[in-house]
Every structure is written in C-alpha cells, then in structure tokens.
XYZ file of C-alpha atoms in Angstrom:
697
model
C 1.151 31.978 -15.518
C 0.181 33.608 -12.191
C 1.688 36.905 -11.057
C 3.830 37.274 -7.918
C 2.687 39.717 -5.230
C 4.727 40.565 -2.112
C 2.802 42.145 0.798
C 4.873 44.110 3.330
C 3.559 45.614 6.593
C 4.743 46.436 10.076
C 2.829 43.735 11.992
C 2.016 40.079 11.277
C -1.743 40.358 11.787
C -2.105 43.086 9.160
C -0.032 41.288 6.534
C -2.095 38.101 6.952
C -5.346 40.083 6.795
C -4.321 41.839 3.574
C -3.202 38.517 2.054
C -6.597 36.963 2.816
C -8.395 39.920 1.208
C -6.298 39.708 -1.951
C -6.825 35.930 -2.232
C -10.580 36.384 -1.879
C -10.772 38.443 -5.073
C -7.766 37.320 -7.137
C -7.833 33.605 -6.256
C -5.196 31.446 -7.921
C -4.270 34.124 -10.443
C -1.819 35.654 -7.960
C 0.872 34.023 -5.812
C 1.374 35.836 -2.516
C 4.328 36.123 -0.144
C 4.098 38.052 3.134
C 6.715 40.006 5.108
C 6.511 42.074 8.283
C 8.789 44.056 10.551
C 7.286 42.304 13.536
C 8.192 38.841 12.156
C 11.740 39.951 11.305
C 11.383 39.081 7.604
C 11.602 42.622 6.232
C 15.174 42.043 5.045
C 14.274 38.850 3.143
C 11.962 40.264 0.473
C 12.161 38.271 -2.783
C 11.631 39.691 -6.306
C 7.983 40.120 -7.326
C 5.863 41.660 -10.063
C 4.069 43.936 -7.600
C 4.749 45.023 -4.010
C 1.847 46.014 -1.745
C 3.483 48.157 0.953
C 2.126 49.647 4.166
C 3.695 53.055 4.850
C 4.277 52.237 8.507
C 6.562 49.363 7.510
C 9.157 51.818 6.172
C 8.708 54.726 8.553
C 12.424 54.800 9.372
C 13.971 53.060 6.337
C 14.463 53.633 2.601
C 11.995 51.482 0.694
C 14.168 51.378 -2.452
C 16.982 49.670 -0.539
C 14.760 46.782 0.585
C 12.830 45.974 -2.585
C 14.979 43.704 -4.804
C 13.472 44.284 -8.274
C 11.787 46.824 -10.519
C 8.299 45.548 -9.708
C 5.433 48.023 -9.361
C 4.878 49.437 -5.871
C 1.343 49.979 -4.560
C 1.014 51.849 -1.267
C -1.796 50.313 0.748
C -4.747 52.540 1.509
C -7.088 51.288 4.214
C -10.681 52.012 5.162
C -13.110 51.024 7.853
C -16.583 49.729 7.133
C -19.607 51.985 6.763
C -21.086 50.299 9.823
C -18.029 51.183 11.930
C -18.176 54.799 10.771
C -21.829 55.018 11.840
C -20.818 53.836 15.331
C -18.290 56.634 15.588
C -20.663 59.282 14.308
C -23.147 58.272 17.016
C -20.686 59.273 19.759
C -21.552 62.681 21.340
C -19.617 65.675 20.044
C -16.479 66.821 21.878
C -15.953 63.349 23.325
C -12.292 62.654 24.111
C -11.071 59.101 23.470
C -7.844 57.170 23.152
C -7.007 55.946 19.657
C -5.196 52.675 20.315
C -2.991 50.971 17.711
C 0.142 48.864 17.524
C 2.635 51.723 17.051
C 2.784 55.505 16.720
C 2.698 55.709 12.872
C -0.356 53.464 12.682
C -2.156 55.329 15.461
C -1.478 58.677 13.774
C -2.512 57.336 10.372
C -5.784 55.957 11.788
C -6.639 59.300 13.411
C -6.088 61.040 10.061
C -8.312 58.483 8.309
C -11.170 58.916 10.808
C -11.005 62.699 10.562
C -11.149 62.526 6.759
C -14.189 60.256 7.010
C -15.966 62.958 8.990
C -15.595 61.567 12.542
C -14.686 65.036 13.846
C -17.058 64.677 16.796
C -14.319 62.846 18.722
C -11.009 64.299 19.916
C -8.527 61.435 19.593
C -5.461 60.944 21.771
C -2.980 58.486 20.206
C -1.908 55.545 22.354
C 0.314 52.564 21.547
C 2.757 50.244 23.344
C 5.602 52.354 24.761
C 3.670 55.620 24.542
C 3.776 58.114 27.456
C 1.163 57.592 30.136
C -2.131 58.814 28.573
C -4.870 60.752 30.312
C -7.367 58.453 32.020
C -10.186 58.746 29.501
C -13.263 56.545 29.856
C -13.498 55.741 26.106
C -11.037 54.160 23.672
C -11.291 53.502 19.921
C -9.179 50.810 18.214
C -8.977 48.983 14.887
C -8.646 45.400 16.067
C -5.926 46.076 18.689
C -8.057 45.707 21.809
C -5.190 43.939 23.580
C -3.307 47.244 23.875
C -6.208 49.146 25.468
C -5.485 50.052 29.143
C -7.470 48.046 31.690
C -9.010 51.124 33.264
C -10.865 52.190 30.075
C -14.596 51.755 30.629
C -15.878 51.734 27.016
C -14.006 50.244 24.050
C -15.193 50.859 20.468
C -13.467 48.211 18.348
C -13.890 49.110 14.665
C -12.336 45.837 13.555
C -9.273 45.504 11.312
C -8.796 48.176 8.668
C -9.575 46.902 5.160
C -7.854 47.591 1.843
C -9.574 50.362 -0.109
C -11.178 50.107 -3.522
C -8.427 52.301 -4.990
C -5.818 49.850 -3.711
C -7.584 46.938 -5.391
C -7.934 48.877 -8.653
C -4.196 49.596 -8.705
C -3.408 45.958 -7.918
C -5.770 44.730 -10.649
C -4.156 47.098 -13.145
C -0.563 46.099 -12.385
C -1.355 42.359 -12.050
C -3.355 42.304 -15.306
C -6.431 41.041 -13.461
C -8.856 43.846 -14.306
C -11.754 41.375 -14.606
C -11.994 41.032 -10.808
C -13.387 44.571 -10.644
C -16.538 43.304 -12.366
C -17.247 40.575 -9.835
C -20.459 41.062 -7.808
C -18.781 40.246 -4.496
C -16.115 42.906 -5.179
C -18.874 45.455 -5.806
C -20.496 44.391 -2.514
C -17.147 44.835 -0.769
C -16.814 48.387 -2.112
C -20.332 49.184 -0.918
C -19.475 48.034 2.603
C -16.577 50.482 2.972
C -17.002 53.949 4.408
C -16.847 56.689 1.757
C -13.516 58.501 1.839
C -13.824 62.231 1.122
C -10.153 62.425 0.148
C -10.586 59.799 -2.587
C -13.667 61.630 -3.857
C -11.639 64.809 -4.089
C -9.029 62.947 -6.106
C -11.836 61.668 -8.397
C -12.845 65.235 -9.251
C -9.337 66.754 -9.209
C -7.409 63.651 -10.170
C -3.838 63.414 -11.302
C -2.833 61.734 -14.554
C -2.271 58.430 -12.744
C -5.725 58.379 -11.172
C -7.292 59.403 -14.482
C -5.914 56.214 -16.007
C -7.200 54.174 -13.072
C -10.638 55.752 -13.394
C -10.684 54.920 -17.115
C -9.687 51.367 -16.263
C -12.499 51.138 -13.745
C -15.010 52.266 -16.371
C -13.784 49.603 -18.793
C -13.882 46.904 -16.119
C -17.514 47.721 -15.341
C -18.449 47.281 -19.021
C -21.123 49.887 -18.341
C -21.848 53.451 -19.311
C -20.480 56.051 -16.869
C -21.612 59.689 -16.799
C -20.230 62.229 -14.313
C -21.793 65.604 -13.492
C -20.485 68.332 -11.216
C -22.353 70.225 -8.492
C -24.087 72.403 -11.115
C -25.328 69.363 -13.045
C -22.910 69.959 -15.908
C -21.624 66.810 -17.614
C -17.851 66.448 -17.274
C -17.347 62.729 -17.969
C -18.882 60.283 -20.463
C -17.235 57.020 -21.447
C -17.647 55.288 -24.876
C -20.128 52.748 -23.502
C -22.450 55.536 -22.323
C -22.129 57.194 -25.728
C -23.139 53.889 -27.351
C -26.142 53.331 -25.068
C -27.414 56.904 -25.371
C -26.618 57.086 -29.099
C -25.457 60.688 -28.589
C -21.973 61.884 -29.613
C -19.804 62.655 -26.616
C -19.099 66.206 -27.818
C -22.839 66.933 -27.554
C -22.788 65.894 -23.891
C -19.588 67.211 -22.314
C -19.942 70.665 -20.721
C -23.696 70.608 -21.313
C -26.391 70.695 -18.567
C -27.562 67.177 -17.767
C -31.178 68.313 -17.313
C -31.280 69.421 -20.948
C -29.150 66.787 -22.671
C -30.141 63.803 -20.504
C -33.582 64.622 -19.201
C -34.458 60.903 -19.062
C -31.881 60.387 -16.278
C -32.965 61.396 -12.722
C -30.013 63.650 -11.833
C -32.423 66.321 -10.522
C -34.089 63.832 -8.150
C -30.698 62.610 -6.937
C -29.543 66.192 -6.213
C -32.817 67.201 -4.566
C -32.956 64.200 -2.216
C -29.160 63.984 -1.787
C -29.538 60.207 -1.926
C -28.379 57.440 -4.220
C -30.796 55.958 -6.749
C -30.282 52.225 -7.216
C -31.392 49.955 -10.065
C -34.066 51.997 -11.816
C -35.225 50.730 -15.208
C -35.385 53.465 -17.866
C -36.251 53.084 -21.552
C -33.587 54.645 -23.790
C -33.853 54.376 -27.575
C -36.325 51.520 -27.247
C -34.101 49.440 -24.944
C -34.483 48.760 -21.219
C -31.515 50.277 -19.391
C -30.620 49.770 -15.740
C -29.755 53.179 -14.220
C -28.002 53.840 -10.893
C -26.934 57.262 -9.565
C -24.488 57.943 -6.738
C -24.123 61.454 -5.308
C -20.609 62.497 -4.219
C -20.059 64.533 -1.060
C -17.048 66.261 0.442
C -17.309 67.477 4.027
C -21.070 67.400 3.684
C -21.057 69.443 0.474
C -22.563 67.932 -2.687
C -19.776 67.795 -5.272
C -21.707 66.086 -8.074
C -22.880 62.625 -9.046
C -22.037 59.612 -11.165
C -24.550 57.678 -13.229
C -24.024 54.030 -14.251
C -25.906 52.797 -17.329
C -26.213 49.163 -18.352
C -28.519 47.695 -20.939
C -30.601 44.914 -19.470
C -29.758 42.656 -22.425
C -26.026 43.283 -21.955
C -26.288 42.374 -18.284
C -28.068 39.133 -19.202
C -25.303 38.241 -21.676
C -22.619 39.062 -19.106
C -24.273 36.825 -16.531
C -24.617 34.068 -19.119
C -20.889 34.280 -19.855
C -20.097 34.072 -16.150
C -22.371 31.044 -15.797
C -20.378 29.247 -18.486
C -17.125 30.128 -16.743
C -18.457 28.882 -13.409
C -19.421 25.542 -14.906
C -16.099 25.282 -16.679
C -17.640 23.460 -19.630
C -17.861 24.329 -23.292
C -21.590 23.875 -23.875
C -21.497 24.254 -27.657
C -22.746 22.263 -30.618
C -20.356 19.860 -32.309
C -22.427 18.826 -35.320
C -24.582 20.335 -38.065
C -26.926 18.817 -40.633
C -23.908 18.395 -42.910
C -22.532 15.958 -40.311
C -25.469 13.589 -40.902
C -24.406 11.086 -43.599
C -27.025 9.476 -45.813
C -28.790 9.712 -49.169
C -31.687 7.334 -48.544
C -35.198 8.739 -48.664
C -35.969 8.033 -44.961
C -32.938 9.988 -43.698
C -33.442 12.820 -46.210
C -37.056 13.141 -45.067
C -35.987 13.227 -41.398
C -33.336 15.901 -42.104
C -35.782 18.072 -44.043
C -38.333 17.897 -41.236
C -35.685 18.629 -38.593
C -34.533 21.730 -40.510
C -38.073 23.086 -40.402
C -38.307 22.331 -36.677
C -35.073 24.276 -36.061
C -36.853 27.496 -37.038
C -39.255 27.097 -34.100
C -38.662 27.352 -30.356
C -41.241 24.675 -29.534
C -40.238 21.491 -27.712
C -39.074 18.576 -29.865
C -39.305 14.862 -29.059
C -36.858 12.732 -31.074
C -37.684 9.027 -31.150
C -35.606 6.229 -32.570
C -33.705 3.074 -31.762
C -30.405 3.243 -29.924
C -27.649 4.388 -32.261
C -29.835 6.120 -34.849
C -28.278 9.544 -34.142
C -30.753 11.298 -31.838
C -28.115 13.465 -30.158
C -26.548 14.190 -33.545
C -29.900 15.536 -34.743
C -30.308 17.572 -31.528
C -26.919 19.235 -32.114
C -27.822 19.943 -35.747
C -31.217 21.436 -34.848
C -29.614 23.792 -32.325
C -26.876 24.778 -34.792
C -29.520 25.690 -37.398
C -31.751 27.610 -34.957
C -31.802 31.252 -33.901
C -30.216 30.100 -30.619
C -27.056 28.823 -32.316
C -24.796 31.322 -30.495
C -26.201 30.369 -27.091
C -25.345 27.279 -24.986
C -26.246 23.725 -25.973
C -26.381 21.594 -22.829
C -26.829 17.813 -23.091
C -27.695 15.501 -20.201
C -28.590 11.790 -20.128
C -31.465 11.278 -17.691
C -30.728 7.556 -17.371
C -27.063 8.067 -16.481
C -27.650 10.126 -13.311
C -29.420 8.854 -10.156
C -32.763 10.538 -9.398
C -31.427 12.038 -6.165
C -28.662 13.792 -8.089
C -30.528 14.569 -11.306
C -32.826 17.104 -9.614
C -29.940 19.168 -8.253
C -28.105 18.911 -11.587
C -31.107 20.180 -13.523
C -32.415 22.877 -11.195
C -29.340 23.731 -9.086
C -29.316 24.200 -5.327
C -28.693 26.837 -2.687
C -25.914 26.735 -0.116
C -26.782 24.496 2.837
C -29.769 22.887 1.116
C -28.399 19.411 1.923
C -25.348 17.749 3.425
C -22.385 18.167 1.100
C -23.840 21.129 -0.801
C -21.172 23.457 -2.147
C -20.588 26.790 -0.477
C -22.429 29.428 -2.440
C -24.766 26.850 -4.010
C -24.639 25.397 -7.496
C -26.092 26.445 -10.822
C -28.216 23.848 -12.589
C -28.305 22.919 -16.260
C -31.458 24.969 -16.866
C -29.600 28.119 -15.812
C -26.513 27.076 -17.777
C -28.636 26.598 -20.901
C -30.473 29.913 -20.507
C -31.312 31.426 -23.933
C -30.062 28.197 -25.533
C -31.079 24.542 -25.825
C -31.283 21.779 -23.209
C -31.115 18.234 -24.629
C -32.643 15.587 -22.356
C -31.676 12.134 -23.627
C -33.512 8.973 -22.480
C -36.286 11.139 -21.055
C -38.332 8.037 -20.220
C -35.931 7.316 -17.326
C -36.947 10.479 -15.455
C -38.746 9.820 -12.157
C -42.410 10.863 -11.694
C -41.385 13.612 -9.236
C -38.970 15.176 -11.704
C -41.539 14.832 -14.476
C -43.820 17.116 -12.451
C -41.067 19.699 -11.974
C -40.115 19.569 -15.655
C -43.744 20.068 -16.641
C -43.885 23.233 -14.524
C -40.725 24.589 -16.144
C -42.206 24.026 -19.588
C -45.429 25.758 -18.557
C -44.090 28.689 -16.517
C -40.593 29.201 -18.023
C -39.101 29.521 -14.534
C -37.316 27.403 -11.941
C -36.602 27.436 -8.210
C -33.304 26.041 -6.996
C -33.327 23.131 -4.567
C -33.539 24.629 -1.064
C -34.225 28.105 -2.459
C -37.228 30.431 -2.704
C -36.215 32.813 -5.501
C -37.946 32.309 -8.842
C -35.427 32.310 -11.703
C -36.806 32.904 -15.219
C -35.316 30.615 -17.867
C -35.770 30.883 -21.616
C -34.687 27.405 -22.732
C -35.608 25.327 -25.776
C -36.152 21.673 -24.791
C -35.203 18.792 -27.081
C -35.997 15.412 -25.560
C -35.093 11.983 -26.922
C -36.159 8.414 -26.280
C -35.303 4.978 -27.670
C -38.442 3.450 -26.158
C -42.064 3.387 -27.279
C -42.988 6.416 -25.173
C -46.711 6.449 -26.093
C -46.916 2.828 -24.869
C -45.177 3.806 -21.618
C -47.714 6.640 -21.249
C -50.592 4.198 -21.720
C -49.079 1.921 -19.071
C -48.819 4.830 -16.616
C -45.018 4.964 -16.598
C -44.819 8.505 -18.006
C -47.066 11.531 -17.483
C -49.465 12.061 -20.350
C -49.495 15.872 -19.970
C -45.686 16.018 -20.018
C -45.577 13.763 -23.080
C -47.770 16.181 -25.009
C -45.715 19.150 -23.798
C -42.525 17.508 -25.050
C -43.879 16.175 -28.341
C -45.123 19.442 -29.798
C -42.799 18.659 -32.715
C -42.258 14.871 -32.914
C -39.342 13.556 -34.986
C -38.961 9.820 -35.736
C -35.517 8.675 -36.911
C -35.307 5.637 -39.225
C -33.256 2.582 -38.201
C -30.202 1.736 -40.288
C -31.799 -1.405 -41.764
C -34.366 0.819 -43.511
C -31.748 3.126 -45.046
C -30.501 0.846 -47.848
C -27.216 1.972 -49.386
C -26.598 4.376 -46.483
C -24.906 1.405 -44.813
C -22.082 1.554 -47.365
C -21.907 5.380 -47.233
C -21.624 5.336 -43.449
C -19.123 2.488 -43.541
C -16.848 4.445 -45.897
C -17.145 7.613 -43.771
C -16.302 5.699 -40.579
C -13.441 3.896 -42.319
C -12.064 7.239 -43.520
C -12.254 8.658 -40.006
C -10.333 5.682 -38.611
C -7.697 5.857 -41.343
C -8.436 2.261 -42.393
C -7.694 1.040 -45.940
C -9.384 -2.349 -46.302
C -11.869 -3.240 -49.054
C -14.949 -5.426 -48.835
C -15.533 -8.355 -51.159
C -18.946 -8.486 -52.905
C -19.897 -11.419 -50.677
C -19.005 -9.496 -47.531
C -21.011 -6.504 -48.727
C -23.975 -8.799 -49.346
C -23.793 -10.117 -45.776
C -23.543 -6.612 -44.292
C -26.426 -5.321 -46.376
C -28.596 -8.219 -45.198
C -27.753 -7.658 -41.514
C -30.453 -6.103 -39.319
C -28.136 -3.631 -37.499
C -30.167 -3.578 -34.307
C -27.387 -1.431 -32.813
C -27.652 0.879 -35.853
C -24.749 3.262 -36.593
C -23.100 2.493 -33.272
C -22.989 -1.220 -34.158
C -21.731 -0.395 -37.657
C -18.876 1.655 -36.191
C -17.914 -1.256 -33.927
C -17.882 -3.537 -36.968
C -15.626 -1.174 -38.955
C -13.204 -0.823 -36.034
C -13.045 -4.620 -35.760
C -12.264 -4.987 -39.457
C -9.625 -2.241 -39.294
C -7.763 -4.127 -36.564
C -7.646 -7.290 -38.724
C -5.202 -5.477 -41.028
C -6.411 -7.374 -44.137
C -6.545 -5.733 -47.565
C -9.775 -7.512 -48.594
C -12.482 -8.568 -46.173
C -14.320 -11.837 -46.877
C -17.574 -12.947 -45.174
C -15.655 -15.211 -42.806
C -13.648 -12.176 -41.624
C -16.717 -10.332 -40.401
C -17.150 -10.049 -36.602
C -19.005 -12.908 -34.878
C -21.821 -10.570 -33.828
C -22.855 -10.192 -37.456
C -23.781 -13.901 -37.500
C -24.909 -14.498 -33.948
C -26.287 -11.629 -31.901
C -29.053 -10.051 -33.914
C -30.847 -12.870 -35.766
C -33.594 -15.013 -34.244
C -32.393 -18.555 -33.669
C -28.775 -17.481 -33.945
C -26.285 -20.280 -33.626
C -22.639 -20.265 -32.594
C -21.955 -23.598 -30.838
C -18.490 -24.707 -29.896
C -17.084 -27.173 -32.484
C -16.235 -30.727 -31.697
C -12.590 -31.325 -30.693
C -10.415 -31.684 -33.780
C -13.026 -30.229 -36.140
C -11.027 -28.966 -39.185
C -13.415 -26.119 -40.076
C -13.549 -24.425 -36.669
C -11.252 -21.486 -37.457
C -14.088 -18.922 -37.510
C -17.861 -18.620 -36.946
C -18.654 -19.456 -40.554
C -16.340 -22.451 -40.389
C -18.025 -23.645 -37.217
C -21.439 -23.382 -38.831
C -20.177 -25.191 -41.959
C -18.968 -28.091 -39.870
C -22.291 -28.330 -38.026
C -24.198 -28.180 -41.319
C -22.161 -31.041 -42.797
C -22.879 -33.202 -39.768
C -26.600 -32.338 -39.735
C -27.194 -32.765 -43.487
C -25.067 -35.828 -44.127
C -25.751 -37.173 -47.631
C -28.535 -34.591 -48.122
C -26.013 -31.715 -48.109
C -26.669 -30.879 -51.820
C -30.370 -30.476 -51.023
C -29.567 -28.258 -48.032
C -27.202 -26.184 -50.188
C -29.877 -25.861 -52.872
C -32.454 -24.660 -50.329
C -30.052 -22.003 -48.959
C -29.187 -20.848 -52.470
C -32.824 -20.500 -53.513
C -33.777 -18.649 -50.340
C -30.893 -16.200 -50.870
C -32.194 -15.473 -54.377
C -35.853 -15.045 -53.503
C -35.562 -13.864 -49.856
C -38.703 -15.816 -48.893
C -40.005 -19.214 -50.098
C -42.142 -22.074 -48.726
C -41.438 -25.847 -48.808
C -43.889 -26.482 -51.693
C -42.148 -23.916 -53.882
C -38.750 -25.336 -52.889
C -39.818 -28.910 -53.826
C -41.188 -27.704 -57.164
C -38.016 -25.696 -57.930
C -35.867 -28.744 -57.005
C -37.847 -30.944 -59.407
C -37.154 -28.447 -62.203
C -33.421 -28.721 -61.467
C -33.482 -32.502 -61.266
C -32.752 -32.582 -57.542
C -34.717 -35.257 -55.681
C -36.651 -33.507 -52.901
C -40.116 -34.051 -51.485
C -42.085 -31.510 -49.450
C -41.302 -33.568 -46.339
C -37.583 -33.499 -47.167
C -37.811 -29.739 -47.651
C -39.709 -29.363 -44.359
C -37.126 -31.428 -42.446
C -34.241 -29.493 -44.037
C -35.808 -26.127 -43.170
C -36.277 -27.175 -39.522
C -32.627 -28.329 -39.302
C -31.413 -25.107 -40.948
C -33.499 -23.104 -38.468
C -31.911 -24.958 -35.548
C -28.468 -24.108 -36.952
C -29.402 -20.401 -37.159
C -29.152 -20.348 -40.962
C -32.826 -19.863 -41.793
C -35.765 -18.062 -40.214
C -38.900 -20.184 -40.757
C -42.121 -18.199 -40.829
C -45.304 -20.026 -39.968
C -48.299 -20.135 -42.256
C -47.882 -18.544 -45.682
C -45.014 -16.315 -44.672
C -42.389 -18.599 -46.210
C -38.794 -18.777 -45.005
C -35.814 -16.476 -45.404
C -32.064 -16.867 -44.798
C -30.227 -15.221 -41.920
C -26.958 -13.311 -42.391
C -25.066 -16.432 -41.348
C -27.102 -18.500 -43.799
C -26.164 -16.154 -46.640
C -22.483 -16.427 -45.691
C -22.709 -20.263 -45.646
C -24.436 -20.255 -49.026
C -21.627 -18.156 -50.499
C -18.995 -20.513 -49.092
C -20.834 -23.590 -50.441
C -20.905 -22.024 -53.916
C -17.152 -21.451 -53.716
C -16.552 -25.095 -52.669
C -15.832 -27.270 -55.772
C -17.434 -30.368 -54.311
C -19.659 -31.173 -51.396
C-alpha cells in the first residue's frame, strides 16, 4: 500500500515543482497531495503519513493547528544547482544586486542560502512584490521569479527554481519507508548536480542524534563501505560494510591515522590535490574494489573526506538484481532432472549425458522432435550447473518477428527507432547475464541475427540497437531445434560457423515411440497431475503402445486430458481419441459412414462398418489376416496364405494380396513393398481386438 505525502508551500509554482521532484524518485510508491497559501488551500490539509512543509508557508501561523494528524513533518531544505552557483561566483566582488523572490521570507531565505554556499562576492538587496522602492541597481538575481524583476534592471541572473536537497530526500525516504530510492543511479546524479552546502557539511561532522540516524540510513541504502576521516586524516567513521570489505575490525580503524591503517586508500592524494577521486579500482584482499573519495570543505577550509568502497562483484550483483526488477519477470528455472519422467534406456542415457554437460559452460544444442522435452532439459541443465542461482531466460525464436527479435535479444537505446521506450530497453542477453539464455527453434533465426549471435558467442559482448557502448555479457547459450539442422546447414539455410559454435555439446533427445514403457509411466504421471481416476483396459494399452506418438509427450498429454473428460472408469480402445487412429498413421482412414449405419458411433465403429462392406463374405479371411499381423507385427502374403492353410482357412496368395490392398485403403494395414512385409496400424489393432470380441462375423 502506498504512503500518503502532503506538500505545503506558500506559492503554487513551488508546490508543483516539489511534487514533480518527489514523483520522479518515489514513483507510484507515494500518493501526493499539494496545498499552498497562494491557492487558498492551506486550511484544507487532509491527514497524511508525512508532511513536507516549506517554512515560508507558516511564517505567520502555528503549523500544529493546521496539520490534522500525527504524521511526520519534514521541513523542506532547498538548494540551487552547482552550475548556478558557478554563475554567481563569476560575478565581480562587491557587486550589489537585487535578490528577487515572491515574498519577503523567501527572499530572505534565498539570500541566507547563497551566503552559506559561498556567494559572498555579491551584496544582495531583497526585493519582492509590495516591497519598498529598491535602489536602481543594474543587476538582479532570482530563483525562477523573473516576472517580479523591475523593468529597469539591465542584467538578470535567473538561477532557476530552487530544488529539494539531498537531506530532504533522505528524511522523506526514511519516514515513507522507501530507503531503496537512495540507491538509484539517477538520484545519485541528482545529488551530484546540487551545489555543496557548507551548513549541511558542518552538520555531517557535528551532527545531532537525528542526523546521525539519517547518516547511518544513508550508508545502509548505499550498500557500500563508508569511511570518514577528519582534517588530520584520522578515521572517525567506518560502517559494517567497510569493515567487511577491508577485513579489519572497526576498533582497529577508529581514531587511527588513515595513512597507517589504510595505506591502500588514496586519502593523502585527495588531501594534497583538494579534489575528489572518482571510480578508482584498488585490489583489497585479492578482490577488485571500486574506490571513490570526496573531500569536505567549509568556507574554503578542508574539514576531512569520505571514502566509498564497493566490491566490483557486489556492484555487478546489484545491477543484475535491478535488471530483473526492470524486466518485471521471474527468470528462474522451473524443472530439474528429477522432473524428467522415464526409465527407458534412451531417456536415461540422455539424462546422464545432460548432467555431464551441466558442469560445463560451453554452448549446448538440443535436438529432438516437437514435444520431446527440449525446454525441460534446458531448465534441468541450468538447475544443475554452477549458474543455478543466476537468471534462466527462455525465448522462442520462431514466435517473434525478425524486426522485433533483434531488439528483444540485444536491447535498444532511447530514440533508436520510432516507438522506442524512453531510456531505452534492456535485452535478454543483459537480463541473462551470468546465467543461461535458452534459444528455442534456433533454425528460425534470420541470417542477419545469426551473424550478430555468432559475434556474441565469439566476443562475449553486445551493442544495443542504436547504441555504441560495448556491454560485456557472460551468458551460457542453450539452443534447441526440432528440425534436421545439419541438413539445413547443407542447404544454406543456416550458417555453418554458427552451427558449430552452438553444437559444442550436442544432445539428441529420443522420441516417445522409442521409449517403450515410458509411455505408461508418463501417462500415469500426467493422469495424477490432472486428478483423473480412469483405468485403461489391456486392449487400450496395446493400442496406445503401438501408436507412433509423432507429437510425443505433448500429444500424450492431450490424449490423457481427452480421456479424463470422458469420465469413464475403464477406457476401451473405442474410447480413445480419434487422432490415435487417424492422424499419425500412413493411409489413415476416417470416412463418414453411410446414413443409417448402425456401427457409426465412434471411429472404430465407422471402420468396422467399412470393413464389413469391403470384405463381404471374405470377412473371416480379413479378420484372420489382421489377427496374424498383430501377432507377428510384419508378414507377407505368402506367409499369410501358408498360415491360413495350416488353420484350414481357404486363402490363396492372390486372395491375401487383394485383402491386404483393401485393408491398406481402409487405413488398417501398412503394406511394405518388396520383402518388407506388412504391419497393422493402431486402428487395425483396435479393429482386430473388436473382431475377437465379436461372437460371430
């Protein structure tokens, strides 16, 4: 639930400006209401969690009588930008100028602020609407109130609106429970743009109990080591993070000279040059640490310095966490090797090989028919690898148009094309940094993107669309295809060099039809997941085991869902879905029955009716042929005629040949040419079972 913040100032422009600044950093986490004396809403203040109050708004009234609740009160502190301060400092000394603002309290407050910032080279004369006639000075200084400057002033220095200070934002973050905003890069940039306030520096060194707590909060929000030294170089502050990075107990640092205890940190250089040191990489205890030093001045006197320490690895992890938050997706693995069901030798061999591949960071190419579990294996490999705690990002190359896939993979900079998001967009390579990127249906990737992917694999770096900065990426690639990729390479449809880059570790997954009893294991697991309670008759099991399962596990799941919806305790062959008998076998047959046909209640019934009409008086011979083929799986017409003679069934080779051709037309038999013999289809097996259960033909 978002917090409520009421902002109260004297004038409307200021209250709107402060509201915009707060929204920029706090976003939707805070609901804002604004009130101003100028708008006449000062007596309508509603209860809030926190009140941000400008002192000039209550110059002649009791603040406690106007605020309706016990919410925390933060008095706004305002700064000007560093650039504006430089403009003032460039004015010749002893210059007299009007300081123009909207009323007397704000004019006086602004003069005090500028003097504290060191702009003592100008003698300010306050001026505001209703003020006594001022001296006719040629120069005027204002903070966004140019409209009140007299017409006869020759030079106007407009410093722009005064901005909320860093201390104000820290207090707001503390009371609104939004401390994380202090760690945002654009908030740090905002702080850097403000002029340094000598009064706030004095409070940092001689702080009260309240500011001590705020300073501690600021250290925690940075998630970095903070070390403070005074003007003599003696250490007076060291937070727990700095103690951890340095691996030195805090009691061995406090009140000790920094040059002796922390000789690896450039405090001496910072003091000698009286300049900040930004982003210097220092090795501490074998780790790369990013070091920044900021000297602190008061009225030109060096008061000391602060040092910020951050391990490079910690910064990488922090950025990775932010990337995940920006994308708003949980890029994590869902499956492990325990999720892969099967006891057949082909699947056990594939799992064992995949486990070994997980120990490497080399690229993997998983091949297999649709529905064999390629993404399942990719998840399991990542979960068993050293990258298991890092992101797992999956993308289907065939599901995204080429024009969009490039920007999704590599990201883009702001303004790189029409419709690009403000601030740009992070791609999946950046999102998967330190983790695994799974590229499914890799064969669908365009030649242009194949070239870019090849470069990423070679150089381990990317460049965003429309950008120039090189971004290093440590990503493990797992690609997958359900096509014959080597054949596509030979035909020129896929780059040969990229194929070899991707298939450093090739993994071929077996189709379901080669996994034997795994069909029943998978069926029971799927049935359990659906909460179904049906059982399969032996005949139904025989039909399912003989099915080719060209759709593999995905087709099996569809079949189980179909059977679950039938709500039958025992499933017979005729209850199986029509696709089992029609869609996957060569010469499949599912014609519409003749009107009034009594056996047209299901696919098997339809086929039975057609068989009766086609066989006529030879139906016993047809039934015998189906039965024999089901027993032997493959048999020629000579063997069928000989077997029929043994059983006393009249059948010549020509009769057998004619019967086989008719059965093939009906989709009950697959006739192989030459010496291959013939074998029954799934539908043929179901018909044979029904014929055996029929007392008389």
